[in-house]
CSV table of C-alpha atoms in Angstrom, one decimal:
chain,number,residue,atom,x,y,z
A,1312,MET,CA,-14.5,-9.7,9.8
A,1313,THR,CA,-17.2,-7.8,12.1
A,1314,TYR,CA,-19.5,-6.3,9.0
A,1315,THR,CA,-22.1,-3.8,8.8
A,1316,VAL,CA,-24.9,-3.7,7.1
A,1317,ASN,CA,-25.8,-0.6,5.3
A,1318,CYS,CA,-29.8,-1.2,5.4
A,1319,SER,CA,-30.1,1.8,3.3
A,1320,ILE,CA,-28.9,0.0,0.0
A,1321,LEU,CA,-29.5,-3.5,0.7
A,1322,LEU,CA,-32.7,-5.5,2.1
A,1323,THR,CA,-34.5,-2.3,0.3
A,1324,GLU,CA,-37.6,-4.5,-0.6
A,1325,LEU,CA,-38.7,-4.0,2.8
A,1326,PRO,CA,-40.4,-0.5,5.1
A,1327,LEU,CA,-37.3,1.1,6.1
A,1328,LEU,CA,-37.7,0.2,9.6
A,1329,GLU,CA,-38.0,-3.2,9.1
A,1330,ARG,CA,-34.6,-3.0,7.6
A,1331,PRO,CA,-32.5,-4.2,11.1
A,1332,ALA,CA,-34.5,-6.9,12.2
A,1333,ALA,CA,-34.2,-8.7,8.4
A,1334,ALA,CA,-30.3,-7.9,9.3
A,1335,LYS,CA,-30.5,-9.4,11.7
A,1336,ALA,CA,-32.5,-12.1,11.0
A,1337,ALA,CA,-29.0,-13.3,8.5
A,1338,GLY,CA,-26.5,-13.6,10.9
A,1339,PHE,CA,-25.7,-9.9,11.5
A,1340,ASP,CA,-25.3,-7.9,14.8
A,1341,ALA,CA,-24.8,-4.0,13.5
A,1342,VAL,CA,-26.4,-1.8,10.9
A,1343,GLU,CA,-25.6,1.5,9.3
A,1344,PHE,CA,-27.7,3.9,6.6
A,1345,TRP,CA,-27.8,6.7,4.9
A,1346,TRP,CA,-29.7,10.1,6.7
A,1347,PRO,CA,-33.4,7.8,6.1
A,1348,PHE,CA,-35.0,10.9,6.5
A,1349,SER,CA,-36.6,13.7,4.2
A,1350,THR,CA,-35.5,16.3,5.6
A,1351,SER,CA,-32.9,17.7,8.2
A,1352,VAL,CA,-34.9,18.2,11.2
A,1353,PRO,CA,-37.7,15.4,11.1
A,1354,LEU,CA,-41.2,15.2,13.4
A,1355,ASP,CA,-40.0,13.2,16.7
A,1356,HIS,CA,-41.7,10.4,16.5
A,1357,GLU,CA,-39.7,9.8,13.1
A,1358,VAL,CA,-36.8,10.0,14.5
A,1359,ASP,CA,-38.7,7.7,17.9
A,1360,ALA,CA,-39.2,5.4,14.6
A,1361,PHE,CA,-36.2,5.4,13.8
A,1362,ILE,CA,-34.3,4.8,17.6
A,1363,ALA,CA,-37.0,1.4,18.4
A,1364,ALA,CA,-36.5,0.2,15.2
A,1365,ILE,CA,-32.9,-0.2,15.5
A,1366,ARG,CA,-33.6,-1.0,19.9
A,1367,ASP,CA,-36.3,-3.6,19.2
A,1368,ALA,CA,-33.6,-5.7,16.1
A,1369,GLY,CA,-31.4,-6.2,18.5
A,1370,VAL,CA,-28.3,-4.7,15.9
A,1371,GLN,CA,-25.7,-1.3,16.8
A,1372,LEU,CA,-26.3,1.4,14.8
A,1373,THR,CA,-22.6,1.5,13.5
A,1374,GLY,CA,-22.6,4.6,11.4
A,1375,LEU,CA,-24.7,7.4,10.2
A,1376,ASN,CA,-24.6,9.9,7.2
A,1377,PHE,CA,-25.4,13.6,7.8
A,1378,ASN,CA,-28.1,14.6,5.1
A,1379,ALA,CA,-26.9,14.5,2.0
A,1380,GLY,CA,-30.2,16.3,0.6
A,1381,ASP,CA,-32.3,14.5,-2.9
A,1382,MET,CA,-30.2,11.2,-3.6
A,1383,PRO,CA,-32.6,9.3,-6.1
A,1384,ASN,CA,-32.1,12.9,-8.6
A,1385,GLY,CA,-28.4,13.0,-7.7
A,1386,ASP,CA,-27.6,15.3,-4.6
A,1387,ARG,CA,-24.6,14.3,-3.3
A,1388,GLY,CA,-24.4,15.7,0.4
A,1389,LEU,CA,-24.9,20.1,1.7
A,1390,VAL,CA,-21.8,20.4,2.9
A,1391,SER,CA,-20.0,22.3,0.5
A,1392,TRP,CA,-24.1,24.0,-0.2
A,1393,PRO,CA,-23.8,28.2,0.3
A,1394,ALA,CA,-27.0,28.0,0.0
A,1395,ARG,CA,-27.8,24.6,2.5
A,1396,GLY,CA,-25.8,26.0,4.9
A,1397,LYS,CA,-28.3,26.7,7.6
A,1398,GLU,CA,-30.0,23.2,6.8
A,1399,PHE,CA,-26.8,21.2,7.3
A,1400,ARG,CA,-26.7,23.4,10.3
A,1401,ASP,CA,-30.1,22.4,11.8
A,1402,ASN,CA,-29.7,18.7,11.1
A,1403,LEU,CA,-26.7,17.9,13.4
A,1404,ALA,CA,-28.7,18.1,16.5
A,1405,VAL,CA,-30.6,15.8,15.5
A,1406,VAL,CA,-28.1,13.6,14.4
A,1407,VAL,CA,-26.4,13.5,17.8
A,1408,GLY,CA,-29.8,12.9,19.1
A,1409,ILE,CA,-29.9,9.6,17.7
A,1410,GLY,CA,-25.8,8.7,18.4
A,1411,ARG,CA,-26.3,9.9,22.0
A,1412,GLU,CA,-29.5,7.2,21.8
A,1413,LEU,CA,-27.9,4.6,19.8
A,1414,GLY,CA,-23.9,4.3,20.1
A,1415,THR,CA,-23.4,5.8,17.2
A,1416,LYS,CA,-19.9,6.8,16.4
A,1417,GLY,CA,-19.3,7.5,12.3
A,1418,PHE,CA,-21.3,9.9,10.5
A,1419,ASN,CA,-20.7,10.7,7.3
A,1420,ALA,CA,-20.7,13.7,5.6
A,1421,LEU,CA,-20.8,13.6,1.5
A,1422,TYR,CA,-19.1,16.5,-0.1
A,1423,GLY,CA,-22.1,17.7,-2.3
A,1424,ASN,CA,-21.9,18.6,-5.7
A,1425,ARG,CA,-20.2,21.4,-7.5
A,1426,ILE,CA,-23.1,23.9,-8.1
A,1427,ASP,CA,-24.0,26.0,-11.0
A,1428,GLY,CA,-23.0,29.6,-10.4
A,1429,VAL,CA,-21.0,28.9,-7.7
A,1430,ASP,CA,-17.4,30.1,-7.8
A,1431,PRO,CA,-15.6,26.2,-6.4
A,1432,ALA,CA,-13.4,27.9,-3.7
A,1433,ALA,CA,-16.6,29.1,-1.9
A,1434,GLN,CA,-17.9,25.9,-1.4
A,1435,ASP,CA,-15.2,24.6,-0.4
A,1436,ALA,CA,-14.6,27.8,2.5
A,1437,VAL,CA,-17.6,26.6,3.0
A,1438,ALA,CA,-17.6,23.0,3.5
A,1439,ILE,CA,-14.1,23.8,5.4
A,1440,GLU,CA,-16.8,25.5,8.3
A,1441,ASN,CA,-19.7,23.0,8.3
A,1442,LEU,CA,-17.2,19.7,9.0
A,1443,ALA,CA,-16.2,22.1,11.5
A,1444,ALA,CA,-19.3,22.5,13.1
A,1445,ALA,CA,-20.4,18.8,12.0
A,1446,ALA,CA,-16.4,17.3,13.6
A,1447,GLU,CA,-17.6,19.7,16.6
A,1448,ALA,CA,-21.6,18.0,16.9
A,1449,VAL,CA,-19.9,14.9,17.0
A,1450,ALA,CA,-17.0,14.6,19.5
A,1451,ALA,CA,-19.3,15.2,22.3
A,1452,ILE,CA,-20.4,12.0,21.9
A,1453,GLY,CA,-16.7,10.6,20.9
A,1454,GLY,CA,-18.2,10.4,17.4
A,1455,THR,CA,-16.1,11.2,14.3
A,1456,VAL,CA,-16.9,13.0,10.5
A,1457,LEU,CA,-15.8,10.9,8.2
A,1458,VAL,CA,-15.3,12.1,4.5
A,1459,GLU,CA,-15.7,10.6,2.0
A,1460,PRO,CA,-14.8,9.8,-2.3
A,1461,VAL,CA,-17.6,9.7,-4.3
A,1462,SER,CA,-18.0,7.5,-8.1
A,1463,GLY,CA,-20.6,7.9,-10.4
A,1464,ALA,CA,-21.0,12.0,-9.3
A,1465,GLU,CA,-19.1,14.0,-11.8
A,1466,ARG,CA,-19.8,16.9,-10.1
A,1467,TYR,CA,-18.7,15.7,-6.4
A,1468,PRO,CA,-15.3,16.7,-6.6
A,1469,LEU,CA,-13.7,14.0,-4.3
A,1470,ARG,CA,-12.5,11.4,-6.0
A,1471,THR,CA,-10.2,9.9,-4.4
A,1472,ALA,CA,-8.3,9.1,-1.4
A,1473,VAL,CA,-5.7,12.2,-1.2
A,1474,GLN,CA,-8.3,14.4,-2.2
A,1475,ALA,CA,-10.4,13.6,0.7
A,1476,LEU,CA,-7.9,13.8,3.1
A,1477,ASP,CA,-6.4,17.2,2.4
A,1478,VAL,CA,-9.6,18.6,2.9
A,1479,ILE,CA,-8.8,17.0,6.3
A,1480,ASP,CA,-5.5,18.6,6.3
A,1481,HIS,CA,-7.2,22.0,5.6
A,1482,VAL,CA,-10.3,21.2,8.2
A,1483,ARG,CA,-7.6,20.6,11.0
A,1484,THR,CA,-5.0,23.0,10.0
A,1485,SER,CA,-7.7,25.7,10.1
A,1486,THR,CA,-9.5,24.8,12.7
A,1487,GLY,CA,-7.6,22.4,15.2
A,1488,THR,CA,-10.6,20.5,14.9
A,1489,ARG,CA,-8.8,16.8,15.2
A,1490,ASN,CA,-11.8,13.7,15.0
A,1491,LEU,CA,-12.0,13.5,11.2
A,1492,ALA,CA,-10.5,10.4,9.4
A,1493,LEU,CA,-11.6,9.6,5.4
A,1494,LEU,CA,-13.9,6.6,4.6
A,1495,ALA,CA,-12.6,4.6,2.3
A,1496,ASP,CA,-14.6,2.2,0.3
A,1497,PHE,CA,-12.6,0.0,-1.7
A,1498,TYR,CA,-15.9,0.0,-4.2
A,1499,HIS,CA,-15.6,3.5,-4.8
A,1500,LEU,CA,-12.0,4.7,-5.0
A,1501,ALA,CA,-11.6,2.0,-7.7
A,1502,VAL,CA,-14.3,2.5,-10.1
A,1503,ASN,CA,-12.5,6.3,-9.6
A,1504,GLY,CA,-9.2,4.9,-11.0
A,1505,ASP,CA,-7.2,5.4,-7.0
A,1506,ASP,CA,-4.8,2.9,-6.4
A,1507,VAL,CA,-6.0,1.1,-3.8
A,1508,PRO,CA,-3.3,-1.0,-2.6
A,1509,GLN,CA,-1.5,2.3,-2.3
A,1510,VAL,CA,-3.6,4.1,-0.5
A,1511,ILE,CA,-4.1,1.0,2.3
A,1512,GLU,CA,0.3,1.0,2.8
A,1513,GLU,CA,-0.3,4.7,3.2
A,1514,HIS,CA,-3.2,5.9,5.3
A,1515,ALA,CA,-4.9,1.7,6.4
A,1516,ALA,CA,-4.4,2.7,10.5
A,1517,SER,CA,-6.1,5.9,10.4
A,1518,PHE,CA,-9.1,4.9,8.2
A,1519,GLY,CA,-12.2,5.6,9.8
A,1520,HIS,CA,-14.4,3.4,8.3
A,1521,ILE,CA,-13.9,0.7,5.7
A,1522,GLN,CA,-17.5,0.2,2.8
A,1523,ILE,CA,-17.5,-2.5,0.1
A,1524,ALA,CA,-18.7,-3.5,-2.6
A,1525,ASP,CA,-17.6,-5.3,-6.5
A,1526,ALA,CA,-17.0,-4.1,-9.4
A,1527,PRO,CA,-17.9,-4.2,-11.9
A,1528,GLY,CA,-21.8,-3.5,-11.3
A,1529,ARG,CA,-21.6,-2.4,-7.6
A,1530,GLY,CA,-22.7,-6.2,-6.9
A,1531,ALA,CA,-21.9,-8.5,-3.6
A,1532,PRO,CA,-18.0,-9.3,-2.8
A,1533,GLY,CA,-17.1,-12.6,-5.9
A,1534,THR,CA,-19.4,-10.9,-8.3
A,1535,GLY,CA,-16.4,-8.6,-10.0
A,1536,SER,CA,-12.6,-8.8,-10.1
A,1537,LEU,CA,-11.8,-6.7,-6.8
A,1538,PRO,CA,-9.1,-8.4,-4.3
A,1539,ILE,CA,-11.7,-7.6,-1.4
A,1540,ASP,CA,-10.7,-10.0,1.0
A,1541,ALA,CA,-7.0,-8.9,0.7
A,1542,TRP,CA,-7.2,-5.6,0.6
A,1543,ILE,CA,-9.3,-6.1,4.3
A,1544,ALA,CA,-6.9,-8.5,5.6
A,1545,ARG,CA,-4.2,-5.4,4.8
A,1546,SER,CA,-5.9,-3.1,6.2
A,1547,GLN,CA,-6.3,-4.8,9.5
A,1548,GLU,CA,-2.4,-5.6,9.0
A,1549,LEU,CA,-2.0,-2.3,9.5
A,1550,GLY,CA,-4.3,-1.2,12.4
A,1551,TYR,CA,-7.8,-0.7,11.0
A,1552,SER,CA,-10.2,-2.7,13.8
A,1553,GLY,CA,-13.3,-0.9,12.8
A,1554,TYR,CA,-16.8,-2.2,10.8
A,1555,ILE,CA,-16.7,-3.4,7.5
A,1556,GLY,CA,-19.7,-1.6,5.8
A,1557,LEU,CA,-21.1,-3.6,3.4
A,1558,GLU,CA,-22.8,-1.2,1.0
A,1559,TYR,CA,-23.3,-3.1,-2.8
A,1560,LYS,CA,-26.8,-3.9,-4.3
A,1561,ALA,CA,-28.1,-6.9,-4.5
A,1562,PRO,CA,-31.3,-9.1,-3.7
A,1563,ILE,CA,-33.3,-9.7,-0.2
A,1564,GLU,CA,-32.7,-13.5,-1.3
A,1565,THR,CA,-29.0,-13.6,-2.1
A,1566,ALA,CA,-27.1,-11.5,-0.6
A,1567,PHE,CA,-25.4,-12.6,2.0
A,1568,ALA,CA,-24.9,-15.6,0.6
A,1569,TRP,CA,-21.1,-14.6,0.0
A,1570,ALA,CA,-21.4,-14.8,3.1
A,1571,ALA,CA,-22.6,-17.9,4.6
A,1572,GLU,CA,-20.5,-19.6,1.5
A,1573,ALA,CA,-18.1,-18.0,3.5
A,1574,VAL,CA,-18.4,-19.7,7.3
A,1575,ALA,CA,-18.6,-23.2,5.6
A,1576,ALA,CA,-15.8,-22.8,3.1
A,1577,ALA,CA,-13.8,-21.4,6.5
A,1578,ARG,CA,-15.0,-25.0,8.0
């Protein structure tokens, strides 16, 4: 199994730039991050330090989010936020620059919450334009824009795989852009009530990325009741060959105990 550690939700007891090395020390060769800066266009030395932390750790940066706003305070993306369209567009060049330096191919564009006083149709129109622009930007480095259903944010309009796939299809048909794909986070889909086995049967071969956490609780695999191993195995049987993103909450002391136990059992 090829796992990639999401260092924005795991290893958070450490400073951000120390987390890639900690993931490597735990036995992993790949990491992914939400947007690791406070602004869409960080200072050059901030970007350089982030790139150096990845390289010095000897890990691959497999995925990176576009700036999604103030996540701790409830923002869930800028893609469909008309008033912040320029901020999203300004972010594209920085994301592409990091991706080019580190060989990153997956770029998660969180759709954004519904905004009070703004017509949802207007938001959706902005989203189509921004997703197409993002896809065009990352195409220059062989990248794919990922569209993700999310749980825990009532005003976030993409909650099921079908809703995200409808957005992807709309971008493709209206702009001709092809390099967009579903980010299938099994935790988000499950807690939103989606039929995860059906999603896998119908779409696994075209998943852009898989992320996992158990439910309830968004903990490590084995802490809840989701059949994560079976879902991953079936996705791979149907053609998914990418990384499995570890995007769950766990203290650093026990964050990867389940993986060590699985390796021991296999022996």
